[in-house]
Amino acid sequence: MKPLTNQRDAARAVLLPLDCSAITLQRVLAAEQQEIASHNTRFEQYLKTAHRQINIKPTKPTGTKQIRDLATFAALGALRTHSADPLADTKYEAREPNGSAEARMLRSPIRKHPGLTEFSIRARNYYVATITWLFENKLPSQLQAEIAAVLLAPDPPDITAPAPFRTYAKTDSESIDERYRDRAKITTDGVWIDTDHYSRCCQLLPVSPPSAPAPTDQLQHLYISDRGLVIPREIFRLKLAEYAWHGWAKLVNLAYNMLSTQEYDQLASQTPHAEDVIFRYFKFNNLIYSPYFASKSENPQRDWQDDTNIKTPPQLEDKRLITIVDCIRATPSLSFGTPLPVQTLFNHLKTYFPPPRRPGNDINSQRTLFQALQNAKSSQIKLYRNNQTSQLQCEIPAPPHTPIYPRNDDGRDYWNSYLHIQSKLRQKDVEPHWSRKSGRDRQIINPTVPKQTWQLPQPDYHAAIRRGQKTAAQAQSTIPTISDVEPLVDDESKLTPTQDELKFLTRVGLAMERQIADYSLTDSMRVLRRRGDGTQLNVDEGKLQDQDWLERHTEGRKVLYTVPADKRKLLSIKNVSNDGYGERTTSEKSLHRRGIDQTAAWLATKPDVTRVVRYHDLWRLRSTPYEEQLKKRDLLSTRIDVIGFNESTPRYVAEVETKSNSPSRAQHCVRKLNTFSTIDDIQTILVTPNPEHLWKLMRHLDHPDYFDFTSFPNSNPRNYGRTEWKTKLQNEDILGQFFDQLETYRSLVQSSPPTTPDQHQDKIIGNL
């Protein structure tokens, strides 16, 4: 297919994206994304109209000039809506208490919603409405017939083909026209399908993606006429809408996984007026979220009565309720809309680690969970006691499922599942029955697939939807390879480093935040200086160090770099702070991060470890045998660097410590390990980079309240390493009392069994 140069192919791609290959659609999306910069006014015009579309009635599009715009504007428009930050730099933003949950939720509020907002649903309606208009008003009858035939009378799937369910995937599109042209005809009444080709494919599914204009039992029937099946115009529109609803999801998901972070940000900066309609909805506090995950409770510092011009706060959602919804989406054993014991929900929340692109989990007690549910503004969120058991239960409504999530490698997506269902229905015959109307007998067929026929593919379809929503709530969004990394800043001329140096610094910063999929902090950072062709970037490390852009560490043969926090901010690199993924503080250097990942990889190789968590918040151990001990030591609000679990039971607790000028850091680290050392069946490990760091730590711990050595070794780090310190700690009864094992980065590598790089990766929350 050549949709960029052939208008017939463009129409096929716009109307039947599920039947086109991903490569074809990506080519179209890439070409259009580059053009939006010079045609941003048309794109903004399209998006403003889309945000007002409340139904799927055929509608002439605005802002488009080419047929392919109907697909590309729809996909990129959905992403532009998703990333909208309508109240940025406004007086509304200035009114939120600094550092409050409200202030955080005000930034990109639509992206934080766990499903599609009203704006996104309207944009989807607009896509359906405009392609229906295109089909009925702009396509020649021959192409209309081909589109109808592919939709209603496709070939049975060729399971030997690479893409057996996609009509245009590997076949010349004009040969499809020749093969399909006699299967369908466009008539004044609707679409006629030849008797040899009609099947249950021609009926609507008993699910409700599009907005049907009337209840199902009031829709017109299909009927037999002239050796074929007639699908009335209204029913065909709904069938096309049903397909388009899934086609829109595929287009949006492809676009989301195509665009780099920089391209995503450019799309927003190039179309500043696309948020005008969204801003007005926020300003007047109209209901744009459904369901509305907001709270009735008010932050006492959120005083909106001081300024007479802004008496009503903008509509924001409760971060805690968002996390509850994300947890249910990510947990196969939990369901929306059904009674759910609050204790069970909290137990699952304790093991749910939102990825960095989702709001972090700070529901740190069952009381916090109870208050969030009790104060929910929506009547759809219910909290009550079971009449028979007196158990506290809740019911949470499901958000509209979204196609905006990272690439799903865990089974097929729901739009592909829809195509599989259509292929199964192609093999099912319809069941006409006689009806008499206006004195005339004719054979009619119900407009929807019977429930008993739908029951067979239904579980697979809903499982695909559930998989997609699990991915939306759980999967990371990372840059695929080192060579894909480009500077994220809009105006590079304001920064002193060269283009090559900015690329290198961006790579280092993203690697520190674990945002490059094919790089691990357990590896040397020398690879970050290489281009895709193997040549070296032109980087003056000395200059960057002198200008405080870069710090360099060596650990054995490995080189690590750190871009300081203030410089990462200038590079538009966000700090990853969700527990399970990153540290709260922005000052953590690469050397410490590497130790955490090395320790996690080491623990993951142990046969009695099923799950490894980095940066583990200790509130997650509430309602366990360890809570009382942690509470006594006032540790429930702190984090442990790495914990290895056997199912839900901690087996290994590790702290990574590097040298510093602050004795309190090393002492706090050992105090945490000491707390777990008193608990049976938990091994505690202190990890440090090398003997030089270890020596400094021991100096800080030589204190009456800690190790209080009988004498400090009269030696130096070069001659007195881990083995010597381990012997001394054993001789002075420190090992086993404060912690159980002493390791360095090198000893972790040496004691790890030989494995493939990703053999145990799935054990680690967030992966490496």
JSON list of C-alpha atoms in Angstrom, two decimals, residues 75 133 153 345 385 402 430 465 484 506 508 572 637 666 688:
[
{"chain": "A", "resi": 75, "resn": "ALA", "atom": "CA", "xyz": [-4.16, 9.66, 16.48]},
{"chain": "A", "resi": 133, "resn": "TRP", "atom": "CA", "xyz": [-18.87, 11.15, 6.37]},
{"chain": "A", "resi": 153, "resn": "ALA", "atom": "CA", "xyz": [-17.35, -10.32, 3.94]},
{"chain": "A", "resi": 345, "resn": "LEU", "atom": "CA", "xyz": [-7.67, -3.99, 48.54]},
{"chain": "A", "resi": 385, "resn": "ARG", "atom": "CA", "xyz": [-20.40, -2.91, 55.57]},
{"chain": "A", "resi": 402, "resn": "THR", "atom": "CA", "xyz": [-7.52, 3.58, 27.08]},
{"chain": "A", "resi": 430, "resn": "VAL", "atom": "CA", "xyz": [-26.77, -16.22, 10.06]},
{"chain": "A", "resi": 465, "resn": "ILE", "atom": "CA", "xyz": [-9.03, -5.50, 27.23]},
{"chain": "A", "resi": 484, "resn": "ASP", "atom": "CA", "xyz": [17.45, 6.62, 20.03]},
{"chain": "A", "resi": 506, "resn": "THR", "atom": "CA", "xyz": [21.07, 13.41, 28.09]},
{"chain": "A", "resi": 508, "resn": "VAL", "atom": "CA", "xyz": [23.80, 9.82, 31.09]},
{"chain": "A", "resi": 572, "resn": "SER", "atom": "CA", "xyz": [14.43, 18.41, 30.98]},
{"chain": "A", "resi": 637, "resn": "SER", "atom": "CA", "xyz": [8.12, 6.22, 56.82]},
{"chain": "A", "resi": 666, "resn": "ALA", "atom": "CA", "xyz": [26.03, 5.35, 57.67]},
{"chain": "A", "resi": 688, "resn": "THR", "atom": "CA", "xyz": [29.55, -0.74, 49.64]}
]
